[in-house]
Amino acid sequence: MSVSRKTAETLTQLRSRVLREVGDPDGDRWTAGNTDYTDVDEAINNQLVEMSNYMVQDFPNEALIRTNVTYTEGTEPVALPSSIGADAIYKVEDITSVNLPINIDYVSPLAAEDFNPGEVFGSFCRFRYTLFGPSSGADVDGYRLQLYPKASGTLTLRISHVAQPFVLDAAAPSEQAPLSPRYTELIGLGAALKLLRRDGEATDMQMMAYQNLWTGFLTQSRRQQGPKRIRRRRRGM
């Protein structure tokens, strides 16, 4: 008997899966002449974002990326790159001394002025950071970072932050879904429910099936955190 491993489905395959689930395999309702899949693609990408957001809430390791920012005394607070949102920051470290990275904890802007810094490892100052909005204009991504106490000279900060979720591009329908193949049915059914919920057309069977798939996804995605402990001795010994 010949078997093979399940591979991630392409956007084209996911489109067909969703259309079958909504009872429109020919695309008469949810596409325009089988050429415009705007609504279907949006539903698929919304489902991918929803699943990605859950996965990074408690286990952000796979989505973490690092960006170095130069913090100078003359430009504080320093503007963060537009790719780093305030809600995406996971950790900030002072890596000015390469061999001695120091973690910098967050403090509320209302409490920052009252913070009394200590000393760690001799002359290295224990900073705290806080975040402010844009200095002017309406740039919603224009966050700024301020260190307390006032920094002297130039520091190099390493910011670990959660990357934006991956989505599929309609211009590249042959690209595969960014999540594990084990979640293919969940992606397709979840996207279908997002299309059907507007008019309340989702069936009870679809809702029950989605709930079962989502429960399995919650259980499986927790494995990203790795083993909680490593057994040292064989059981029973």
Short mmCIF file of C-alpha atoms in Angstrom, two decimals:
data_model
loop_
_atom_site.label_atom_id
_atom_site.label_comp_id
_atom_site.label_asym_id
_atom_site.label_seq_id
_atom_site.Cartn_x
_atom_site.Cartn_y
_atom_site.Cartn_z
CA MET A 1 0.00 0.00 0.00
CA SER A 2 1.32 3.39 -1.00
CA VAL A 3 0.67 6.38 1.23
CA SER A 4 1.90 9.94 1.31
CA ARG A 5 2.07 12.84 3.73
CA LYS A 6 -0.58 15.55 3.61
CA THR A 7 0.77 18.81 2.20
CA ALA A 8 -0.56 22.32 2.66
CA GLU A 9 -3.20 23.26 0.11
CA THR A 10 -2.81 26.14 -2.30
CA LEU A 11 -5.11 29.13 -2.44
CA THR A 12 -6.80 27.61 -5.49
CA GLN A 13 -7.53 24.41 -3.58
CA LEU A 14 -8.77 26.31 -0.54
CA ARG A 15 -11.10 28.34 -2.76
CA SER A 16 -12.66 25.14 -4.10
CA ARG A 17 -12.95 23.73 -0.58
CA VAL A 18 -14.76 26.85 0.66
CA LEU A 19 -17.13 26.97 -2.32
CA ARG A 20 -18.09 23.33 -1.78
CA GLU A 21 -18.75 24.02 1.88
CA VAL A 22 -21.08 26.95 1.12
CA GLY A 23 -22.96 24.88 -1.46
CA ASP A 24 -21.68 26.87 -4.42
CA PRO A 25 -19.13 24.58 -6.14
CA ASP A 26 -19.58 26.36 -9.47
CA GLY A 27 -18.96 29.79 -7.95
CA ASP A 28 -22.25 31.22 -9.24
CA ARG A 29 -22.93 33.14 -6.02
CA TRP A 30 -19.63 33.86 -4.34
CA THR A 31 -17.49 34.61 -7.37
CA ALA A 32 -17.85 36.74 -10.47
CA GLY A 33 -17.62 34.42 -13.42
CA ASN A 34 -15.16 32.17 -11.55
CA THR A 35 -12.54 34.89 -11.94
CA ASP A 36 -13.15 37.27 -9.02
CA TYR A 37 -12.69 35.50 -5.68
CA THR A 38 -12.47 38.66 -3.57
CA ASP A 39 -15.01 37.62 -0.93
CA VAL A 40 -13.71 34.05 -0.71
CA ASP A 41 -10.08 35.16 -0.44
CA GLU A 42 -10.96 37.68 2.26
CA ALA A 43 -12.75 34.99 4.28
CA ILE A 44 -9.77 32.62 3.95
CA ASN A 45 -7.30 35.29 5.02
CA ASN A 46 -9.51 36.36 7.92
CA GLN A 47 -9.54 32.76 9.11
CA LEU A 48 -5.75 32.54 8.84
CA VAL A 49 -5.38 35.76 10.84
CA GLU A 50 -7.78 34.53 13.52
CA MET A 51 -5.83 31.30 13.95
CA SER A 52 -2.47 33.07 13.89
CA ASN A 53 -3.60 35.56 16.53
CA TYR A 54 -4.56 32.75 18.86
CA MET A 55 -1.26 30.94 18.34
CA VAL A 56 0.84 33.97 19.27
CA GLN A 57 -1.11 34.89 22.39
CA ASP A 58 0.64 32.35 24.59
CA PHE A 59 3.27 30.82 22.31
CA PRO A 60 4.72 33.61 20.17
CA ASN A 61 8.06 31.91 19.54
CA GLU A 62 7.46 31.04 15.90
CA ALA A 63 6.23 34.54 15.07
CA LEU A 64 8.89 36.48 16.96
CA ILE A 65 11.34 38.58 15.01
CA ARG A 66 14.04 40.90 16.31
CA THR A 67 14.76 44.47 15.29
CA ASN A 68 17.68 46.56 16.54
CA VAL A 69 17.00 50.24 17.26
CA THR A 70 19.59 52.90 18.02
CA TYR A 71 18.56 55.00 21.00
CA THR A 72 20.40 58.29 21.32
CA GLU A 73 20.23 60.91 24.02
CA GLY A 74 19.51 63.68 21.53
CA THR A 75 16.49 62.02 19.86
CA GLU A 76 14.62 60.53 22.80
CA PRO A 77 11.94 59.40 22.73
CA VAL A 78 12.99 57.44 19.67
CA ALA A 79 10.50 56.63 16.92
CA LEU A 80 9.94 52.93 16.35
CA PRO A 81 9.86 51.41 12.85
CA SER A 82 6.35 51.23 11.41
CA SER A 83 6.55 47.42 11.46
CA ILE A 84 6.57 47.42 15.27
CA GLY A 85 3.21 48.06 16.88
CA ALA A 86 2.80 48.73 20.59
CA ASP A 87 0.69 45.59 21.00
CA ALA A 88 3.31 43.47 19.23
CA ILE A 89 6.29 44.15 21.52
CA TYR A 90 7.27 41.07 23.49
CA LYS A 91 10.60 42.07 24.98
CA VAL A 92 13.11 44.95 24.93
CA GLU A 93 16.80 44.42 25.70
CA ASP A 94 19.80 46.72 26.00
CA ILE A 95 22.52 45.05 23.91
CA THR A 96 24.96 47.95 23.92
CA SER A 97 27.35 45.54 25.59
CA VAL A 98 27.15 42.50 23.30
CA ASN A 99 28.30 40.10 25.99
CA LEU A 100 25.90 41.46 28.61
CA PRO A 101 22.36 41.91 27.25
CA ILE A 102 20.09 43.44 29.88
CA ASN A 103 16.34 42.99 29.82
CA ILE A 104 14.35 46.24 30.06
CA ASP A 105 10.92 46.02 31.68
CA TYR A 106 7.90 48.08 30.69
CA VAL A 107 6.46 50.74 32.99
CA SER A 108 3.32 52.83 32.54
CA PRO A 109 3.87 56.41 31.32
CA LEU A 110 2.05 57.59 34.46
CA ALA A 111 4.54 55.83 36.72
CA ALA A 112 7.71 56.32 34.70
CA GLU A 113 8.77 59.59 36.32
CA ASP A 114 8.64 58.04 39.78
CA PHE A 115 10.79 55.06 38.87
CA ASN A 116 13.96 54.80 40.91
CA PRO A 117 16.56 52.83 38.93
CA GLY A 118 18.97 50.42 40.52
CA GLU A 119 22.33 49.14 39.43
CA VAL A 120 23.02 45.75 37.91
CA PHE A 121 26.44 44.29 37.25
CA GLY A 122 28.42 47.29 38.34
CA SER A 123 28.01 50.37 36.19
CA PHE A 124 25.24 49.07 33.96
CA CYS A 125 22.04 50.97 34.69
CA ARG A 126 18.72 49.20 34.99
CA PHE A 127 16.39 51.07 32.64
CA ARG A 128 12.64 50.91 32.20
CA TYR A 129 10.85 51.79 28.99
CA THR A 130 7.47 53.24 28.20
CA LEU A 131 5.61 53.93 24.95
CA PHE A 132 4.06 57.09 23.53
CA GLY A 133 1.95 57.78 20.49
CA PRO A 134 3.02 59.82 17.44
CA SER A 135 4.53 63.24 18.02
CA SER A 136 2.28 64.82 15.39
CA GLY A 137 -0.03 63.93 12.56
CA ALA A 138 -2.36 60.96 12.34
CA ASP A 139 0.12 58.13 11.89
CA VAL A 140 -1.43 55.33 13.93
CA ASP A 141 1.79 53.31 13.66
CA GLY A 142 4.04 56.12 14.84
CA TYR A 143 4.87 54.79 18.29
CA ARG A 144 7.79 56.18 20.26
CA LEU A 145 9.89 54.55 22.96
CA GLN A 146 11.25 56.41 25.98
CA LEU A 147 13.80 55.11 28.49
CA TYR A 148 13.87 56.03 32.16
CA PRO A 149 16.10 57.27 33.65
CA LYS A 150 17.46 59.55 30.93
CA ALA A 151 19.97 57.72 28.79
CA SER A 152 23.47 59.05 28.36
CA GLY A 153 25.08 58.69 24.95
CA THR A 154 23.93 56.05 22.50
CA LEU A 155 22.36 52.69 23.28
CA THR A 156 21.49 49.75 21.06
CA LEU A 157 18.10 48.23 21.85
CA ARG A 158 16.96 44.85 20.60
CA ILE A 159 13.18 44.70 20.32
CA SER A 160 11.55 41.28 20.04
CA HIS A 161 8.11 41.66 18.55
CA VAL A 162 5.40 39.52 17.02
CA ALA A 163 5.30 39.71 13.25
CA GLN A 164 2.09 40.38 11.38
CA PRO A 165 0.16 37.23 10.38
CA PHE A 166 0.83 35.62 7.02
CA VAL A 167 -1.97 35.79 4.46
CA LEU A 168 -2.38 34.46 0.93
CA ASP A 169 -2.03 36.71 -2.10
CA ALA A 170 -4.79 36.51 -4.71
CA ALA A 171 -2.17 37.23 -7.37
CA ALA A 172 -0.36 33.99 -6.49
CA PRO A 173 -3.09 31.31 -6.21
CA SER A 174 -0.53 28.50 -6.45
CA GLU A 175 1.09 29.45 -3.14
CA GLN A 176 0.42 27.14 -0.20
CA ALA A 177 -1.29 28.08 3.07
CA PRO A 178 1.19 29.22 5.75
CA LEU A 179 -0.23 26.99 8.50
CA SER A 180 0.22 23.26 9.06
CA PRO A 181 -1.65 20.92 6.67
CA ARG A 182 -3.38 19.38 9.69
CA TYR A 183 -5.51 22.55 9.88
CA THR A 184 -6.66 22.55 6.25
CA GLU A 185 -10.25 21.55 6.98
CA LEU A 186 -10.47 24.10 9.77
CA ILE A 187 -9.28 26.87 7.44
CA GLY A 188 -11.81 25.92 4.76
CA LEU A 189 -14.77 25.46 7.09
CA GLY A 190 -13.94 28.57 9.09
CA ALA A 191 -13.77 30.66 5.92
CA ALA A 192 -17.09 29.20 4.74
CA LEU A 193 -18.78 30.11 8.03
CA LYS A 194 -17.51 33.66 7.69
CA LEU A 195 -19.33 33.86 4.35
CA LEU A 196 -22.52 32.22 5.58
CA ARG A 197 -22.88 34.03 8.88
CA ARG A 198 -24.00 37.28 7.26
CA ASP A 199 -27.40 35.82 6.38
CA GLY A 200 -27.47 33.20 9.13
CA GLU A 201 -27.15 30.34 6.66
CA ALA A 202 -24.65 28.18 8.54
CA THR A 203 -26.10 24.82 9.56
CA ASP A 204 -25.91 23.24 12.99
CA MET A 205 -23.79 20.43 11.56
CA GLN A 206 -21.28 22.93 10.23
CA MET A 207 -21.11 24.73 13.56
CA MET A 208 -20.60 21.46 15.45
CA ALA A 209 -17.93 20.30 13.03
CA TYR A 210 -16.13 23.65 13.32
CA GLN A 211 -16.21 23.49 17.10
CA ASN A 212 -14.65 20.02 17.06
CA LEU A 213 -11.95 21.15 14.63
CA TRP A 214 -11.26 24.31 16.65
CA THR A 215 -10.92 22.27 19.86
CA GLY A 216 -8.36 20.05 18.14
CA PHE A 217 -6.54 23.14 16.91
CA LEU A 218 -6.37 24.59 20.43
CA THR A 219 -4.93 21.36 21.77
CA GLN A 220 -2.40 20.88 18.99
CA SER A 221 -1.20 24.48 18.85
CA ARG A 222 -0.25 24.33 22.54
CA ARG A 223 2.49 21.89 21.62
CA GLN A 224 4.50 24.81 20.28
CA GLN A 225 5.62 25.60 23.80
CA GLY A 226 7.65 22.37 23.87
CA PRO A 227 7.80 19.83 26.67
CA LYS A 228 7.06 21.19 30.12
CA ARG A 229 9.57 18.82 31.67
CA ILE A 230 11.99 16.17 30.54
CA ARG A 231 11.74 12.81 32.24
CA ARG A 232 15.00 11.82 33.89
CA ARG A 233 14.14 8.28 34.86
CA ARG A 234 12.03 5.59 33.30
CA ARG A 235 8.58 5.23 34.76
CA GLY A 236 8.45 2.60 37.49
CA MET A 237 12.15 2.75 38.30
#
